[in-house]
Coordinates of C-alpha atoms in Angstrom, one line a residue:
M1 CA 75.8 -83.3 55.3
D2 CA 77.5 -83.0 51.9
R3 CA 79.9 -80.4 50.8
N4 CA 77.4 -78.4 48.7
T5 CA 74.9 -78.3 51.5
F6 CA 77.5 -77.1 54.0
T7 CA 78.8 -74.5 51.5
G8 CA 75.3 -73.2 51.0
L9 CA 74.6 -72.9 54.7
F10 CA 77.9 -71.2 55.3
L11 CA 77.2 -68.6 52.6
I12 CA 73.7 -68.0 54.0
M13 CA 75.3 -67.3 57.4
I14 CA 77.8 -64.9 55.9
V15 CA 74.9 -63.1 54.1
L16 CA 72.8 -62.9 57.2
A17 CA 75.7 -61.6 59.3
G18 CA 76.6 -59.0 56.7
S19 CA 73.0 -57.8 56.5
F20 CA 72.8 -57.4 60.3
Y21 CA 76.0 -55.4 60.2
F22 CA 75.4 -53.2 57.2
F23 CA 71.7 -52.7 57.7
K24 CA 71.5 -52.3 61.5
P25 CA 69.9 -49.0 62.8
S26 CA 72.3 -46.2 63.8
E27 CA 72.8 -45.3 67.5
A28 CA 70.5 -42.2 67.0
E29 CA 67.8 -44.5 65.4
M30 CA 68.1 -46.9 68.3
K31 CA 67.5 -44.1 70.8
S32 CA 64.5 -42.9 68.8
I33 CA 63.0 -46.4 68.8
Q34 CA 63.6 -46.8 72.6
E35 CA 62.1 -43.3 73.2
K36 CA 59.0 -44.2 71.1
H37 CA 58.4 -47.4 73.1
R38 CA 58.9 -45.6 76.4
T39 CA 56.6 -42.7 75.4
D40 CA 53.9 -45.1 74.4
S41 CA 54.2 -46.7 77.8
L42 CA 54.1 -43.4 79.6
E43 CA 51.0 -42.2 77.7
K44 CA 49.2 -45.3 79.0
T45 CA 50.0 -44.3 82.6
G46 CA 48.9 -40.6 82.1
V47 CA 52.3 -39.0 81.8
V48 CA 52.7 -36.4 79.0
A49 CA 55.2 -37.2 76.4
P50 CA 58.1 -34.8 76.1
T51 CA 58.2 -32.0 73.5
P52 CA 61.3 -31.7 71.3
A53 CA 62.4 -28.8 73.6
A54 CA 62.0 -30.7 76.8
T55 CA 65.0 -31.7 78.9
I56 CA 65.4 -35.5 78.7
A57 CA 66.8 -37.1 81.8
P58 CA 68.4 -40.6 81.8
I59 CA 65.9 -43.4 81.9
P60 CA 65.9 -44.7 85.5
V61 CA 65.9 -48.4 86.2
V62 CA 62.6 -49.0 88.0
D63 CA 61.9 -51.9 90.2
S64 CA 58.8 -53.8 88.9
A65 CA 57.5 -54.0 92.5
A66 CA 57.6 -50.2 92.7
L67 CA 55.5 -49.9 89.6
K68 CA 52.7 -51.8 91.4
G69 CA 53.0 -49.6 94.5
P70 CA 51.5 -46.1 95.3
F71 CA 51.7 -43.8 92.3
G72 CA 53.5 -46.5 90.4
G73 CA 52.7 -44.9 87.1
N74 CA 54.4 -41.7 88.2
I75 CA 57.8 -42.9 89.5
S76 CA 59.5 -42.7 86.1
G77 CA 59.2 -40.3 83.3
T78 CA 60.8 -37.5 81.3
V79 CA 61.8 -34.2 82.9
Q80 CA 59.9 -31.3 81.3
T81 CA 60.1 -27.6 82.2
S82 CA 57.4 -24.9 82.0
L83 CA 57.6 -21.1 82.5
L84 CA 55.5 -18.5 84.3
E85 CA 56.7 -14.9 84.4
N86 CA 55.5 -11.4 85.0
E87 CA 57.2 -8.0 85.4
K88 CA 59.0 -9.1 88.6
L89 CA 59.6 -12.8 88.4
K90 CA 60.5 -15.6 86.0
L91 CA 59.7 -19.0 87.3
T92 CA 60.8 -22.3 85.9
F93 CA 58.7 -25.3 86.8
S94 CA 59.7 -29.0 86.6
N95 CA 57.2 -31.9 86.2
K96 CA 59.7 -33.9 88.3
G97 CA 58.2 -33.2 91.7
G98 CA 55.7 -30.6 90.3
K99 CA 57.9 -27.9 91.9
I100 CA 59.4 -24.5 91.2
L101 CA 62.8 -25.4 89.8
S102 CA 64.3 -22.0 89.5
V103 CA 63.4 -18.4 90.5
Q104 CA 64.8 -15.3 88.8
V105 CA 64.1 -11.9 90.4
K106 CA 63.8 -9.6 87.4
G107 CA 65.1 -6.1 87.3
H108 CA 68.1 -7.0 89.5
N109 CA 71.6 -8.3 88.7
T110 CA 74.3 -9.9 90.7
Y111 CA 77.5 -8.0 91.4
N112 CA 79.0 -9.6 88.2
G113 CA 76.0 -8.4 86.1
K114 CA 74.2 -11.7 85.8
P115 CA 70.5 -12.2 86.5
V116 CA 69.6 -12.7 90.2
I117 CA 68.7 -16.4 90.5
L118 CA 67.6 -17.3 94.0
F119 CA 67.9 -21.1 93.5
D120 CA 68.1 -23.4 90.6
G121 CA 68.7 -27.1 89.9
D122 CA 67.7 -30.6 91.0
Q123 CA 69.4 -30.2 94.4
N124 CA 66.4 -28.0 95.3
K125 CA 63.4 -30.1 96.6
F126 CA 59.8 -29.4 97.3
G127 CA 57.1 -31.8 98.1
L128 CA 54.9 -33.7 100.5
N129 CA 56.0 -36.8 102.6
L130 CA 53.0 -39.2 102.6
N131 CA 52.5 -42.4 104.4
I132 CA 50.6 -44.7 102.0
G133 CA 50.2 -48.3 103.1
G134 CA 53.1 -48.1 105.4
K135 CA 55.4 -46.8 102.7
M136 CA 56.7 -43.2 102.7
V137 CA 56.1 -41.5 99.4
N138 CA 57.8 -38.1 98.7
T139 CA 56.1 -36.3 95.9
N140 CA 59.4 -34.6 94.9
D141 CA 60.3 -38.0 93.3
L142 CA 57.1 -38.3 91.3
Y143 CA 56.6 -37.2 87.7
F144 CA 53.5 -34.9 87.4
T145 CA 51.5 -34.0 84.3
A146 CA 51.6 -30.2 83.6
T147 CA 48.7 -28.2 82.3
Q148 CA 49.4 -24.5 81.7
N149 CA 46.9 -21.6 81.4
A150 CA 47.4 -17.9 81.3
G151 CA 49.1 -16.9 84.6
S152 CA 48.8 -20.4 86.2
I153 CA 50.1 -23.9 85.9
S154 CA 48.7 -27.2 87.3
M155 CA 50.8 -30.2 88.2
R156 CA 48.9 -33.5 88.7
A157 CA 50.1 -37.0 89.8
N158 CA 47.4 -39.7 89.6
Y159 CA 47.0 -42.4 92.2
A160 CA 43.8 -43.6 90.4
A161 CA 41.3 -42.1 88.0
D162 CA 39.6 -40.0 90.7
K163 CA 42.4 -40.0 93.2
Y164 CA 45.3 -37.6 92.7
I165 CA 47.7 -34.9 94.0
E166 CA 47.5 -31.6 92.3
Y167 CA 49.6 -28.4 92.8
V168 CA 48.1 -25.3 91.2
Y169 CA 50.5 -22.3 91.0
D170 CA 49.2 -18.8 90.2
L171 CA 51.3 -15.7 89.3
K172 CA 49.5 -12.4 89.1
P173 CA 50.8 -9.5 87.0
N174 CA 53.4 -7.2 88.6
S175 CA 53.5 -9.3 91.8
S176 CA 56.3 -10.9 93.8
Q177 CA 53.9 -13.4 95.3
V178 CA 53.1 -16.9 93.9
G179 CA 49.9 -18.6 95.0
L180 CA 49.9 -22.4 95.6
N181 CA 47.0 -24.7 96.2
M182 CA 48.0 -28.3 97.1
N183 CA 44.9 -30.5 96.5
L184 CA 44.8 -34.1 97.8
N185 CA 41.7 -35.4 96.1
G186 CA 40.2 -38.7 97.1
L187 CA 43.2 -39.7 99.1
N188 CA 41.4 -39.9 102.5
Q189 CA 41.6 -43.4 103.9
I190 CA 44.6 -44.0 101.6
I191 CA 47.1 -41.6 103.3
Q192 CA 47.7 -42.9 106.8
N193 CA 48.2 -40.7 110.0
N194 CA 46.5 -37.5 110.8
T195 CA 49.4 -35.3 109.7
I196 CA 51.5 -34.9 106.5
T197 CA 54.9 -33.2 106.2
L198 CA 55.9 -30.5 103.7
N199 CA 59.5 -30.6 102.8
W200 CA 61.4 -27.7 101.1
E201 CA 65.2 -27.7 100.5
A202 CA 67.1 -25.1 98.6
T203 CA 70.7 -24.1 97.9
L204 CA 70.9 -20.3 97.8
L205 CA 73.3 -18.9 95.2
E206 CA 75.8 -16.1 95.6
Q207 CA 74.6 -12.6 94.6
E208 CA 76.9 -10.1 96.2
K209 CA 80.6 -9.1 95.9
S210 CA 81.6 -10.5 99.3
S211 CA 80.4 -14.0 99.8
K212 CA 81.6 -13.9 103.4
K213 CA 79.5 -10.9 104.3
E214 CA 76.6 -12.4 102.4
Q215 CA 76.8 -15.5 104.5
E216 CA 76.9 -13.4 107.7
H217 CA 73.6 -11.8 106.7
A218 CA 71.9 -15.0 105.5
A219 CA 69.7 -17.1 107.8
P220 CA 66.4 -19.0 107.9
Y221 CA 63.7 -16.9 109.5
Y222 CA 60.4 -18.0 111.0
K223 CA 57.5 -16.6 112.9
Y224 CA 55.2 -18.2 115.5
V225 CA 51.7 -17.0 115.6
D226 CA 51.4 -13.9 117.9
K227 CA 55.2 -13.7 118.3
N228 CA 58.0 -11.7 116.8
P229 CA 60.0 -13.3 113.9
D230 CA 63.2 -15.1 114.9
H231 CA 66.0 -16.8 113.0
L232 CA 68.6 -19.5 113.2
G233 CA 72.3 -18.8 113.7
V234 CA 74.3 -17.4 110.8
A235 CA 77.9 -18.6 111.6
K236 CA 77.5 -22.4 111.7
D237 CA 75.4 -25.4 110.7
V238 CA 72.2 -25.4 112.9
K239 CA 69.1 -27.5 113.0
E240 CA 66.2 -26.4 115.3
D241 CA 62.9 -27.9 116.2
L242 CA 60.0 -25.4 116.1
K243 CA 57.7 -26.5 118.9
E244 CA 56.8 -23.3 120.8
G245 CA 53.6 -22.8 118.8
K246 CA 52.0 -22.7 115.3
I247 CA 54.3 -21.4 112.6
Q248 CA 52.8 -18.5 110.6
W249 CA 55.6 -18.4 108.0
F250 CA 59.2 -19.3 107.4
S251 CA 61.8 -17.8 105.0
F252 CA 65.1 -18.6 103.3
K253 CA 66.7 -15.2 103.7
Q254 CA 69.8 -14.0 101.9
Q255 CA 71.4 -10.6 102.5
F256 CA 69.2 -8.7 100.0
F257 CA 66.7 -11.3 98.8
S258 CA 64.3 -13.8 100.3
A259 CA 62.2 -16.8 99.4
A260 CA 59.4 -17.1 102.0
L261 CA 56.4 -19.4 102.3
I262 CA 53.3 -18.3 104.1
P263 CA 50.5 -20.9 104.6
K264 CA 46.9 -19.9 104.8
D265 CA 46.6 -22.0 107.9
A266 CA 49.6 -22.0 110.2
F267 CA 51.9 -25.0 110.3
E268 CA 51.3 -27.2 113.4
K269 CA 55.1 -27.6 114.0
G270 CA 58.3 -28.2 112.1
D271 CA 62.0 -27.9 112.0
L272 CA 64.5 -25.6 110.1
E273 CA 68.1 -26.4 109.2
V274 CA 70.9 -24.4 107.7
K275 CA 74.3 -25.4 106.4
V276 CA 77.2 -23.1 105.5
L277 CA 78.5 -24.0 102.1
T278 CA 82.1 -23.6 100.8
E279 CA 81.5 -24.4 97.2
P280 CA 82.1 -21.4 94.9
G281 CA 78.9 -19.6 93.9
K282 CA 76.9 -21.0 96.7
I283 CA 76.1 -19.4 100.1
K284 CA 74.0 -21.7 102.2
W285 CA 71.8 -24.7 102.1
Y286 CA 68.4 -24.4 103.8
G287 CA 66.0 -27.2 104.7
A288 CA 62.5 -27.1 106.2
N289 CA 60.0 -29.8 107.3
M290 CA 56.6 -28.5 108.3
S291 CA 53.7 -30.5 109.7
M292 CA 50.1 -30.0 108.4
P293 CA 46.9 -31.7 109.7
F294 CA 45.2 -34.3 107.5
N295 CA 41.5 -35.2 107.7
Q296 CA 40.9 -38.8 107.0
L297 CA 37.2 -38.1 106.2
A298 CA 37.5 -35.8 103.2
S299 CA 39.7 -34.5 100.4
Q300 CA 42.2 -31.9 101.6
S301 CA 43.3 -28.6 100.2
Y302 CA 46.2 -26.5 101.5
G303 CA 46.5 -22.8 100.4
M304 CA 49.9 -21.1 100.5
T305 CA 51.7 -18.1 99.2
F306 CA 55.4 -17.8 98.2
Y307 CA 57.2 -14.5 98.3
F308 CA 60.2 -14.2 96.0
G309 CA 61.9 -10.8 96.0
T310 CA 64.0 -8.2 97.6
N311 CA 64.6 -7.5 101.3
K312 CA 63.6 -3.8 100.9
F313 CA 61.9 -2.8 104.1
D314 CA 58.8 -1.3 102.5
T315 CA 58.4 -4.1 100.0
L316 CA 58.5 -6.7 102.8
K317 CA 56.1 -4.7 104.9
E318 CA 53.6 -4.7 102.0
Q319 CA 53.5 -8.5 102.1
G320 CA 52.1 -8.4 105.7
F321 CA 52.8 -10.8 108.6
E322 CA 55.8 -8.7 109.8
L323 CA 58.1 -10.0 107.0
E324 CA 59.9 -6.7 107.2
K325 CA 61.4 -7.7 110.5
Q326 CA 63.8 -9.9 108.6
V327 CA 65.7 -6.8 107.9
D328 CA 68.2 -6.6 110.8
M329 CA 67.9 -3.2 112.4
G330 CA 70.0 -4.1 115.4
Y331 CA 69.4 -4.8 119.0
W332 CA 67.2 -2.8 121.4
P333 CA 67.2 0.2 121.4
L334 CA 69.1 0.4 118.1
K335 CA 66.3 -1.2 116.1
Y336 CA 63.8 1.4 117.3
I337 CA 66.1 4.2 116.4
N338 CA 66.6 2.8 113.0
R339 CA 63.0 1.9 112.3
F340 CA 61.2 5.0 113.7
I341 CA 63.8 7.7 113.3
V342 CA 66.6 6.9 110.8
L343 CA 64.5 5.0 108.2
P344 CA 61.7 7.6 107.9
V345 CA 64.2 10.4 107.5
F346 CA 66.1 8.4 104.9
K347 CA 62.8 7.7 103.0
F348 CA 61.9 11.4 103.1
L349 CA 65.3 12.4 101.6
E350 CA 65.0 9.5 99.1
S351 CA 61.7 11.0 97.8
F352 CA 63.6 13.9 96.2
G353 CA 65.4 11.5 93.9
W354 CA 68.9 12.5 94.8
N355 CA 72.0 10.5 94.6
Y356 CA 72.4 8.2 97.7
G357 CA 75.8 9.7 98.5
L358 CA 74.1 13.1 98.8
I359 CA 71.3 11.5 100.9
I360 CA 73.8 10.1 103.3
L361 CA 75.5 13.5 103.6
L362 CA 72.2 15.3 104.4
L363 CA 71.1 12.5 106.8
T364 CA 74.4 13.0 108.7
I365 CA 74.0 16.8 108.8
M366 CA 70.5 16.4 110.1
L367 CA 71.6 14.0 112.8
K368 CA 74.5 16.3 113.8
V369 CA 72.3 19.3 114.0
A370 CA 69.8 17.4 116.2
M371 CA 72.7 16.3 118.5
S372 CA 74.4 19.7 118.6
P373 CA 73.1 20.7 122.1
L374 CA 74.7 17.5 123.5
T375 CA 77.9 18.2 121.5
Y376 CA 78.0 21.7 123.0
K377 CA 77.5 20.4 126.6
S378 CA 80.2 17.8 126.1
Y379 CA 82.7 20.3 124.7
L380 CA 81.9 22.8 127.6
S381 CA 82.4 20.1 130.2
M382 CA 85.7 18.9 128.7
A383 CA 86.9 22.6 128.5
K384 CA 86.1 23.0 132.3
M385 CA 88.1 19.9 133.1
R386 CA 91.0 21.1 131.0
I387 CA 91.0 24.5 132.7
L388 CA 91.0 22.7 136.1
K389 CA 93.9 20.5 135.2
P390 CA 96.6 22.9 136.7
E391 CA 94.8 22.9 140.0
M392 CA 94.4 19.1 139.9
D393 CA 98.1 18.8 139.2
E394 CA 98.9 20.9 142.3
I395 CA 96.7 18.7 144.4
K396 CA 98.4 15.6 143.0
A397 CA 101.8 17.0 143.8
K398 CA 100.7 17.9 147.3
V399 CA 98.9 14.7 148.3
G400 CA 101.1 12.3 146.2
E401 CA 100.1 9.2 144.4
D402 CA 100.7 6.8 147.3
N403 CA 97.2 7.5 148.7
P404 CA 94.7 7.3 145.8
T405 CA 91.7 7.4 148.2
L406 CA 92.8 10.7 149.6
L407 CA 93.7 12.0 146.2
Q408 CA 90.3 11.2 144.9
Q409 CA 88.7 12.9 147.9
E410 CA 90.6 16.1 147.2
Y411 CA 89.6 16.0 143.5
L412 CA 86.0 15.6 144.5
K413 CA 86.2 18.6 146.9
L414 CA 87.5 20.7 144.0
Y415 CA 84.7 19.5 141.7
K416 CA 82.2 20.5 144.4
Q417 CA 83.8 23.9 145.0
V418 CA 83.8 24.9 141.4
G419 CA 80.5 23.2 140.5
V420 CA 81.9 20.8 137.8
N421 CA 80.5 17.4 136.9
P422 CA 83.5 15.3 135.9
L423 CA 81.2 13.1 133.9
G424 CA 79.6 16.0 132.1
G425 CA 81.8 15.4 129.0
C426 CA 81.0 11.7 128.8
L427 CA 77.3 11.6 129.3
P428 CA 76.4 13.6 126.1
M429 CA 78.7 11.4 124.2
L430 CA 77.1 8.3 125.6
L431 CA 73.7 9.6 124.6
Q432 CA 74.9 10.0 121.0
L433 CA 76.5 6.5 121.0
P434 CA 73.3 4.6 120.2
F435 CA 72.8 6.6 117.0
V436 CA 76.4 5.9 116.0
M437 CA 75.9 2.2 116.6
A438 CA 72.5 2.1 114.9
F439 CA 74.0 3.0 111.6
F440 CA 76.4 0.0 112.0
F441 CA 73.3 -2.2 111.4
F442 CA 71.3 0.2 109.2
F443 CA 73.7 0.5 106.2
P444 CA 74.8 -3.1 105.7
N445 CA 71.1 -4.2 105.5
L446 CA 69.8 -1.3 103.5
F447 CA 68.7 -2.7 100.1
E448 CA 68.4 0.8 98.6
L449 CA 72.2 1.2 98.6
R450 CA 72.7 -2.0 96.5
G451 CA 74.3 -1.2 93.2
E452 CA 74.3 2.6 93.9
S453 CA 77.5 4.4 93.1
F454 CA 79.0 7.6 94.4
L455 CA 82.4 9.1 93.5
W456 CA 84.8 6.2 93.1
M457 CA 82.6 3.8 95.1
K458 CA 80.8 1.6 92.6
D459 CA 78.4 0.0 95.1
L460 CA 77.6 1.7 98.5
S461 CA 76.3 -1.6 99.9
T462 CA 79.7 -3.3 99.8
Y463 CA 83.4 -2.3 100.2
D464 CA 85.3 -0.3 97.7
D465 CA 88.5 -2.3 97.0
F466 CA 90.6 0.7 95.9
I467 CA 93.7 -1.4 96.3
K468 CA 93.7 -5.1 95.6
F469 CA 96.6 -7.1 97.2
G470 CA 95.9 -10.4 95.5
F471 CA 96.6 -12.2 98.8
N472 CA 95.3 -12.0 102.3
I473 CA 96.8 -9.8 105.0
P474 CA 95.8 -10.7 108.6
L475 CA 93.1 -8.4 110.0
I476 CA 92.9 -6.5 106.7
G477 CA 92.0 -9.1 104.0
D478 CA 92.8 -9.1 100.3
H479 CA 92.1 -5.4 99.7
L480 CA 92.2 -1.9 101.1
S481 CA 89.1 0.3 101.1
L482 CA 89.9 3.9 100.4
M483 CA 86.8 5.2 102.2
C484 CA 87.7 3.1 105.2
V485 CA 91.3 4.6 105.2
L486 CA 89.8 8.1 105.0
M487 CA 87.5 7.3 107.9
T488 CA 90.4 6.0 109.9
I489 CA 92.6 9.1 109.3
S490 CA 89.7 11.4 110.2
T491 CA 89.1 9.5 113.4
L492 CA 92.8 9.8 114.3
I493 CA 92.7 13.6 113.7
Y494 CA 89.5 13.8 115.7
T495 CA 91.1 11.9 118.6
Y496 CA 94.1 14.3 118.5
F497 CA 91.9 17.4 118.8
N498 CA 89.6 15.8 121.3
N499 CA 92.7 15.1 123.5
Q500 CA 93.6 18.8 123.2
I501 CA 90.2 19.8 124.4
S502 CA 89.9 17.4 127.3
G503 CA 93.6 17.6 128.3
A504 CA 93.9 13.8 128.4
T505 CA 97.3 12.4 129.5
G506 CA 98.9 9.1 130.1
Q507 CA 97.3 5.9 128.9
M508 CA 94.0 7.6 128.1
K509 CA 95.8 9.8 125.6
Y510 CA 97.0 6.8 123.6
I511 CA 94.1 4.5 123.8
G512 CA 92.2 6.8 121.5
Y513 CA 94.7 6.3 118.8
I514 CA 94.6 2.5 119.0
M515 CA 90.9 2.1 118.5
P516 CA 90.8 3.7 115.0
I517 CA 93.5 1.3 113.8
I518 CA 91.5 -1.7 115.1
F519 CA 88.4 -0.3 113.3
L520 CA 90.4 -0.1 110.1
G521 CA 90.7 -3.9 110.2
V522 CA 87.1 -4.4 111.2
L523 CA 85.4 -2.0 108.8
N524 CA 87.6 -2.6 105.8
S525 CA 85.2 -5.2 104.4
Y526 CA 82.1 -3.3 105.5
P527 CA 79.9 -1.3 103.1
S528 CA 81.5 1.8 101.8
G529 CA 78.3 3.6 102.6
L530 CA 78.9 2.9 106.3
N531 CA 82.5 4.2 106.2
Y532 CA 81.3 7.2 104.2
Y533 CA 78.9 8.1 107.0
Y534 CA 81.5 7.7 109.7
F535 CA 83.9 9.9 107.7
L536 CA 81.2 12.6 107.3
A537 CA 80.3 12.4 111.0
N538 CA 84.0 13.1 111.9
M539 CA 84.3 16.0 109.5
L540 CA 81.1 17.5 110.7
T541 CA 82.2 17.1 114.3
F542 CA 85.4 19.1 113.4
A543 CA 83.2 21.8 112.0
Q544 CA 80.9 21.8 115.1
Q545 CA 83.9 22.0 117.5
F546 CA 85.4 24.8 115.5
L547 CA 82.2 26.8 115.8
I548 CA 81.8 26.0 119.5
K549 CA 85.4 27.0 120.2
T550 CA 84.6 30.5 118.8
M551 CA 81.7 30.7 121.2
V552 CA 83.5 29.5 124.3
D553 CA 85.8 31.8 126.2
D554 CA 88.3 29.9 128.4
E555 CA 89.1 32.9 130.5
K556 CA 85.4 33.5 131.2
I557 CA 85.0 29.8 132.2
H558 CA 88.0 30.1 134.5
R559 CA 86.6 33.2 136.2
T560 CA 83.2 31.5 136.7
L561 CA 84.9 28.5 138.3
Q562 CA 86.9 30.7 140.6
E563 CA 83.8 32.7 141.6
N564 CA 82.0 29.4 142.4
K565 CA 84.7 28.7 145.0
T566 CA 83.8 31.9 146.9
K567 CA 80.0 31.4 146.9
P568 CA 78.5 30.1 150.2
A569 CA 77.4 26.5 150.1
E570 CA 73.8 27.5 150.5
E571 CA 73.8 29.7 147.4
K572 CA 75.1 26.9 145.2
K573 CA 72.4 25.0 143.4
K574 CA 72.8 21.4 144.4
S575 CA 72.4 19.0 141.5
R576 CA 71.6 15.4 141.8
F577 CA 75.2 14.7 141.0
S578 CA 76.4 17.0 143.7
A579 CA 74.2 15.2 146.3
K580 CA 75.6 11.9 145.2
L581 CA 79.1 13.4 145.3
E582 CA 78.7 14.5 148.9
D583 CA 77.4 11.1 149.9
Y584 CA 80.4 9.4 148.2
M585 CA 82.8 11.8 150.0
R586 CA 81.2 11.2 153.3
Q587 CA 81.4 7.4 152.8
Q588 CA 85.1 7.7 151.8
Q589 CA 85.9 9.8 154.9
Q590 CA 84.2 7.3 157.2
T591 CA 86.1 4.4 155.5
A592 CA 89.4 6.3 155.8
A593 CA 88.7 7.1 159.5
Q594 CA 87.8 3.4 160.2
Q595 CA 91.0 2.2 158.5
K596 CA 93.1 4.7 160.5
K597 CA 91.4 3.6 163.7
N598 CA 92.1 -0.1 163.0
K599 CA 95.8 0.7 162.5

């Protein structure tokens, strides 16, 4: 090769290299070209090309063997989202899995003023597990073709021209329910086994002020056919197999919102799982796997209904299937007190449109008036015991403390002579206790108080952090609730006056002062509405006792007790307690005599 030829070839190489460098497509143009090639390929397989507004996911690397397998044309694609919304819900759908990607409950905000989003993101899964040719296919991993109409959206993944999976979602106006029909067309003899599995996983997001309390009230619920709803534990990670019968529905419940799935035909069996999350902004992870029958002889269709909305008792009751029993009304008999007494009265007062602080006040007054006969009997019994105390002290000084059995016998003789029931002051209080405890469950689960303010309390459904420490104090937390402090002070004052009435001494006198301090630590993070009720109950009790005190004459009671001593035994009306008292005294005397004989 001569010099001229070599020089010419060298110059040509330089020109070619320069042209490649200066005229190569930009990075954006390269992406556009790649996208066009990929789109053309996807259109041939039946997958809709993305719109400019679509969310474009990274192009996955697909094994060529997978492309030839079941739903090979649907294992790769571009993520696209669609919307359905009405007055109550805003639903975001993804063609990846053909699922509901996000749920917003309209008309409600989180404690920080943001929209209430029950779940959102790719970590949420929904689909069918299908055995096709010995290979498990999860439809959550397939790319569906979306077709949207007014109020409904269809998601389809093609196995062949006349063989496909189709999800049809339907949202009616002003409804919290979303209909779902899952159609498996022409897949009989292709799907193996006589059952298929529905898988739903969701990470529930934080909505309330106290994530700790929200976690305590969040749990997966489920209901067997012809049985009461039940739930998994709330304090730790739990997985439970549901094998005791067909499953009518299950729900991913938070404190004040729920996402429930109700099949037209009950699930054959299944399992539920819950994991407590520690990531900021997240409450719990829920997972469900439900078994459904599959007929190999024909195409299959499964009808279902989602409920996305509030845990308001009446709203859940409107859905049917006892969904309202997700609202924790307490244990027996507390739940019956709350459901059939407290809640109807609360709803009646609510119908007047008053502020909820006023409603709680009126509810407390009505309860105290209804319980006033028991309060009166309790006060009267404690007054009798207080009046008898000097005589009991004389007996104690005479008998001494070395013989407690004999001392108790002498006390019982005195009670019998004057006609006093020593438990008379306790029994009325015990009868009132279920109502006091019922409110402990009622207010923390009452949706109506959510976001409602009264006085300085911005939200009656959570604590009022009147003082913020910025650090945690053992048993107290990082704040101090003013209403809880007022409740504690009123309880201490109530204890003081109660000791004056009953004449309590010794350890019993001081135990009453310890309990309110303990409750300060326990109730400091509970709803301000609950502490407000307990505060009002104490104040109204003060008023009741003041009125009763003006009606009760201690000197008259003392005369009556002394007169009872002089009455013949046959004139005294023997109560059931008196009969038991006599039997007890007789047994004690026989025991003492036997012990003396043995000595």
